[in-house]
N, CA, C and O atoms as a DFTB+ gen file, in Angstrom:
308 C
 N C O
     1  1     -25.395     -23.134      87.304
     2  2     -24.198     -22.486      87.855
     3  2     -24.432     -22.240      89.347
     4  3     -25.545     -21.926      89.768
     5  1     -23.437     -22.378      90.087
     6  2     -23.486     -22.249      91.577
     7  2     -23.614     -20.810      91.910
     8  3     -23.272     -19.920      91.131
     9  1     -24.162     -20.586      93.197
    10  2     -24.319     -19.355      93.688
    11  2     -22.958     -18.641      93.918
    12  3     -22.821     -17.440      93.686
    13  1     -21.982     -19.412      94.374
    14  2     -20.664     -18.799      94.662
    15  2     -19.998     -18.341      93.284
    16  3     -19.405     -17.264      93.226
    17  1     -20.098     -19.085      92.304
    18  2     -19.539     -18.560      91.056
    19  2     -20.256     -17.392      90.518
    20  3     -19.659     -16.537      89.864
    21  1     -21.612     -17.322      90.790
    22  2     -22.295     -16.118      90.276
    23  2     -21.882     -14.881      91.137
    24  3     -21.727     -13.770      90.630
    25  1     -21.730     -15.109      92.331
    26  2     -21.248     -13.945      93.161
    27  2     -19.944     -13.449      92.767
    28  3     -19.767     -12.242      92.603
    29  1     -18.964     -14.353      92.595
    30  2     -17.629     -13.935      92.055
    31  2     -17.691     -13.279      90.781
    32  3     -16.936     -12.330      90.568
    33  1     -18.552     -13.697      89.857
    34  2     -18.608     -13.058      88.562
    35  2     -19.189     -11.618      88.739
    36  3     -18.730     -10.674      88.096
    37  1     -20.211     -11.480      89.630
    38  2     -20.700     -10.188      89.855
    39  2     -19.765      -9.195      90.426
    40  3     -19.699      -8.033      90.026
    41  1     -18.978      -9.740      91.462
    42  2     -18.002      -8.897      92.120
    43  2     -16.955      -8.447      91.032
    44  3     -16.557      -7.285      90.961
    45  1     -16.547      -9.436      90.205
    46  2     -15.604      -9.004      89.174
    47  2     -16.147      -8.092      88.198
    48  3     -15.401      -7.302      87.619
    49  1     -17.422      -8.138      87.961
    50  2     -18.110      -7.210      87.038
    51  2     -18.171      -5.781      87.583
    52  3     -18.154      -4.810      86.826
    53  1     -18.245      -5.672      88.955
    54  2     -18.272      -4.316      89.607
    55  2     -16.767      -3.752      89.563
    56  3     -16.556      -2.554      89.376
    57  1     -15.787      -4.637      89.738
    58  2     -14.370      -4.108      89.786
    59  2     -13.982      -3.747      88.278
    60  3     -13.615      -2.628      87.921
    61  1     -14.108      -4.783      87.504
    62  2     -13.728      -4.609      86.054
    63  2     -14.772      -5.331      85.191
    64  3     -14.678      -6.537      84.961
    65  1     -15.698      -4.623      84.752
    66  2     -16.987      -5.151      84.010
    67  2     -16.538      -6.148      82.989
    68  3     -17.030      -7.274      83.064
    69  1     -15.692      -5.895      82.067
    70  2     -15.455      -6.868      80.815
    71  2     -14.989      -8.220      81.403
    72  3     -15.290      -9.277      80.850
    73  1     -14.238      -8.168      82.550
    74  2     -13.665      -9.423      83.103
    75  2     -14.801     -10.351      83.578
    76  3     -14.775     -11.555      83.323
    77  1     -15.769      -9.787      84.252
    78  2     -16.851     -10.738      84.604
    79  2     -17.671     -11.303      83.538
    80  3     -18.148     -12.436      83.594
    81  1     -17.837     -10.440      82.505
    82  2     -18.598     -10.969      81.275
    83  2     -17.716     -11.884      80.452
    84  3     -18.227     -12.733      79.721
    85  1     -16.432     -11.738      80.549
    86  2     -15.588     -12.626      79.746
    87  2     -15.562     -13.990      80.459
    88  3     -15.585     -15.007      79.765
    89  1     -15.518     -14.071      81.689
    90  2     -15.475     -15.383      82.444
    91  2     -16.737     -16.169      82.189
    92  3     -16.726     -17.400      82.210
    93  1     -17.966     -15.373      81.917
    94  2     -19.186     -16.024      81.824
    95  2     -19.446     -16.528      80.249
    96  3     -19.894     -17.626      79.920
    97  1     -19.085     -15.536      79.446
    98  2     -19.528     -15.811      78.003
    99  2     -18.323     -16.038      77.128
   100  3     -18.543     -16.460      75.992
   101  1     -17.082     -15.816      77.499
   102  2     -15.922     -15.870      76.726
   103  2     -15.453     -14.481      76.125
   104  3     -16.215     -13.515      76.093
   105  1     -14.195     -14.442      75.667
   106  2     -13.790     -13.187      75.289
   107  2     -14.055     -12.807      73.806
   108  3     -13.665     -11.721      73.377
   109  1     -14.677     -13.645      73.067
   110  2     -14.945     -13.238      71.647
   111  2     -16.528     -13.178      71.464
   112  3     -17.033     -13.206      70.341
   113  1     -17.252     -13.097      72.587
   114  2     -18.674     -13.015      72.431
   115  2     -19.191     -11.669      72.196
   116  3     -18.480     -10.701      72.465
   117  1     -20.414     -11.514      71.699
   118  2     -21.014     -10.187      71.462
   119  2     -21.175      -9.356      72.839
   120  3     -20.987      -8.140      72.889
   121  1     -21.524     -10.106      73.895
   122  2     -21.732      -9.449      75.233
   123  2     -20.444      -8.838      75.722
   124  3     -20.450      -7.737      76.273
   125  1     -19.278      -9.571      75.522
   126  2     -18.066      -9.087      76.017
   127  2     -17.698      -7.800      75.200
   128  3     -17.249      -6.807      75.773
   129  1     -17.892      -7.843      73.897
   130  2     -17.495      -6.613      73.088
   131  2     -18.421      -5.444      73.426
   132  3     -17.916      -4.325      73.513
   133  1     -19.725      -5.606      73.621
   134  2     -20.515      -4.623      74.067
   135  2     -20.146      -4.083      75.433
   136  3     -20.295      -2.882      75.657
   137  1     -19.704      -4.846      76.296
   138  2     -19.373      -4.456      77.685
   139  2     -18.050      -3.697      77.654
   140  3     -17.853      -2.721      78.378
   141  1     -17.153      -4.172      76.799
   142  2     -15.856      -3.475      76.609
   143  2     -16.008      -2.125      76.035
   144  3     -15.258      -1.228      76.422
   145  1     -16.876      -1.912      75.182
   146  2     -17.143      -0.626      74.535
   147  2     -17.849       0.310      75.536
   148  3     -17.519       1.493      75.613
   149  1     -18.819      -0.222      76.299
   150  2     -19.460       0.641      77.289
   151  2     -18.584       1.035      78.439
   152  3     -18.693       2.130      78.991
   153  1     -17.667       0.073      78.810
   154  2     -16.771       0.489      79.857
   155  2     -15.693       1.494      79.406
   156  3     -15.224       2.338      80.169
   157  1     -15.304       1.339      78.028
   158  2     -14.359       2.449      77.487
   159  2     -15.128       3.814      77.504
   160  3     -14.578       4.827      77.936
   161  1     -16.352       3.821      77.048
   162  2     -17.171       5.120      77.004
   163  2     -17.463       5.608      78.456
   164  3     -17.477       6.816      78.692
   165  1     -17.676       4.769      79.344
   166  2     -17.974       5.215      80.759
   167  2     -18.039       4.004      81.625
   168  3     -18.564       2.952      81.262
   169  1     -17.470       4.201      82.810
   170  2     -17.265       2.985      83.710
   171  2     -18.653       2.562      84.292
   172  3     -18.915       1.362      84.380
   173  1     -19.490       3.449      84.665
   174  2     -20.858       3.112      85.165
   175  2     -21.647       2.430      84.156
   176  3     -22.233       1.431      84.573
   177  1     -21.822       2.751      82.810
   178  2     -22.684       1.987      81.868
   179  2     -22.095       0.623      81.770
   180  3     -22.858      -0.336      81.659
   181  1     -20.731       0.441      81.803
   182  2     -20.158      -0.858      81.713
   183  2     -20.519      -1.823      82.980
   184  3     -20.752      -3.026      82.856
   185  1     -20.528      -1.204      84.061
   186  2     -20.967      -1.959      85.318
   187  2     -22.467      -2.392      85.182
   188  3     -22.813      -3.551      85.412
   189  1     -23.297      -1.461      84.819
   190  2     -24.726      -1.682      84.649
   191  2     -24.984      -2.749      83.745
   192  3     -25.756      -3.641      84.098
   193  1     -24.344      -2.784      82.422
   194  2     -24.456      -3.636      81.413
   195  2     -23.993      -5.048      81.870
   196  3     -24.688      -6.034      81.627
   197  1     -22.905      -5.128      82.483
   198  2     -22.215      -6.363      82.869
   199  2     -23.083      -7.128      83.985
   200  3     -23.182      -8.355      84.002
   201  1     -23.661      -6.330      84.854
   202  2     -24.494      -6.965      85.939
   203  2     -25.844      -7.389      85.321
   204  3     -26.389      -8.408      85.744
   205  1     -26.386      -6.682      84.377
   206  2     -27.570      -6.985      83.836
   207  2     -27.382      -8.314      82.941
   208  3     -28.216      -9.217      83.000
   209  1     -26.272      -8.387      82.129
   210  2     -26.056      -9.655      81.281
   211  2     -25.777     -10.788      82.176
   212  3     -26.168     -11.903      81.832
   213  1     -25.114     -10.625      83.342
   214  2     -24.787     -11.788      84.185
   215  2     -26.079     -12.309      84.854
   216  3     -26.359     -13.508      84.861
   217  1     -26.856     -11.353      85.416
   218  2     -28.097     -11.712      86.155
   219  2     -29.215     -12.084      85.240
   220  3     -29.796     -13.165      85.337
   221  1     -29.487     -11.248      84.419
   222  2     -30.679     -11.509      83.565
   223  2     -30.457     -11.925      82.091
   224  3     -31.325     -11.814      81.225
   225  1     -29.231     -12.407      81.891
   226  2     -28.815     -12.773      80.596
   227  2     -29.555     -14.057      80.056
   228  3     -30.226     -14.761      80.812
   229  1     -29.408     -14.319      78.767
   230  2     -30.058     -15.515      78.261
   231  2     -29.399     -16.772      78.744
   232  3     -28.182     -16.887      78.605
   233  1     -30.111     -17.726      79.303
   234  2     -29.496     -18.954      79.780
   235  2     -28.894     -19.844      78.678
   236  3     -28.052     -20.679      79.008
   237  1     -29.255     -19.727      77.431
   238  2     -28.708     -20.494      76.366
   239  2     -27.379     -19.952      75.885
   240  3     -26.740     -20.606      75.061
   241  1     -26.923     -18.800      76.346
   242  2     -25.635     -18.173      75.824
   243  2     -24.450     -18.504      76.663
   244  3     -23.354     -18.010      76.399
   245  1     -24.625     -19.335      77.683
   246  2     -23.386     -19.635      78.500
   247  2     -22.510     -20.654      77.806
   248  3     -22.940     -21.432      76.954
   249  1     -21.249     -20.605      78.224
   250  2     -20.349     -21.630      77.658
   251  2     -20.562     -22.929      78.324
   252  3     -20.785     -22.998      79.533
   253  1     -20.494     -23.988      77.532
   254  2     -20.672     -25.323      78.023
   255  2     -19.284     -26.040      77.892
   256  3     -18.528     -25.796      76.951
   257  1     -19.015     -26.860      78.801
   258  2     -17.874     -27.743      78.684
   259  2     -18.221     -29.231      78.440
   260  3     -19.046     -29.829      79.131
   261  1     -17.603     -29.738      77.511
   262  2     -17.904     -31.069      77.041
   263  2     -16.783     -32.078      77.353
   264  3     -15.606     -31.722      77.408
   265  1     -17.185     -33.361      77.559
   266  2     -16.150     -34.376      77.742
   267  2     -16.493     -35.505      76.770
   268  3     -17.660     -35.764      76.475
   269  1     -15.513     -36.121      76.314
   270  2     -15.677     -37.312      75.367
   271  2     -15.962     -38.603      76.187
   272  3     -15.212     -38.954      77.098
   273  1     -17.047     -39.276      75.838
   274  2     -17.378     -40.420      76.570
   275  2     -17.713     -41.481      75.578
   276  3     -18.842     -41.518      75.089
   277  1     -16.800     -42.338      75.256
   278  2     -17.027     -43.426      74.268
   279  2     -17.233     -42.866      72.980
   280  3     -16.359     -42.188      72.441
   281  1     -18.453     -43.129      72.392
   282  2     -18.719     -42.720      70.920
   283  2     -19.426     -41.426      70.884
   284  3     -19.708     -40.963      69.779
   285  1     -19.757     -40.765      71.987
   286  2     -20.468     -39.484      71.809
   287  2     -19.885     -38.534      72.752
   288  3     -19.107     -38.921      73.624
   289  1     -20.244     -37.225      72.614
   290  2     -19.754     -36.110      73.403
   291  2     -20.935     -35.619      74.250
   292  3     -21.991     -35.288      73.710
   293  1     -20.763     -35.575      75.520
   294  2     -21.829     -35.224      76.447
   295  2     -21.382     -33.912      77.192
   296  3     -20.228     -33.746      77.586
   297  1     -22.433     -32.958      77.358
   298  2     -22.080     -31.766      78.127
   299  2     -22.017     -31.971      79.624
   300  3     -22.771     -32.760      80.194
   301  1     -21.129     -31.268      80.233
   302  2     -21.087     -31.187      81.704
   303  2     -22.158     -30.330      82.241
   304  3     -22.346     -29.236      81.707
   305  1     -22.857     -30.693      83.205
   306  2     -23.897     -29.911      83.837
   307  2     -23.403     -29.339      85.110
   308  3     -24.142     -28.637      85.800
């Protein structure tokens, strides 16, 4: 992921924490649901969790975009 995309996600996570997590993991992920609950319970815990998940999150949990190329599907990098 590019540095500019990461910066935009972090800025969105500061303004509205679930939105930054949603853009990175999708709106039906466990990370998004936890961030939404923490933001409802308190704005600051939501921000802390969102920034933690975006910066130190598991690299295998990001969304991948695929395209169809002939007989196989290949992930976009």
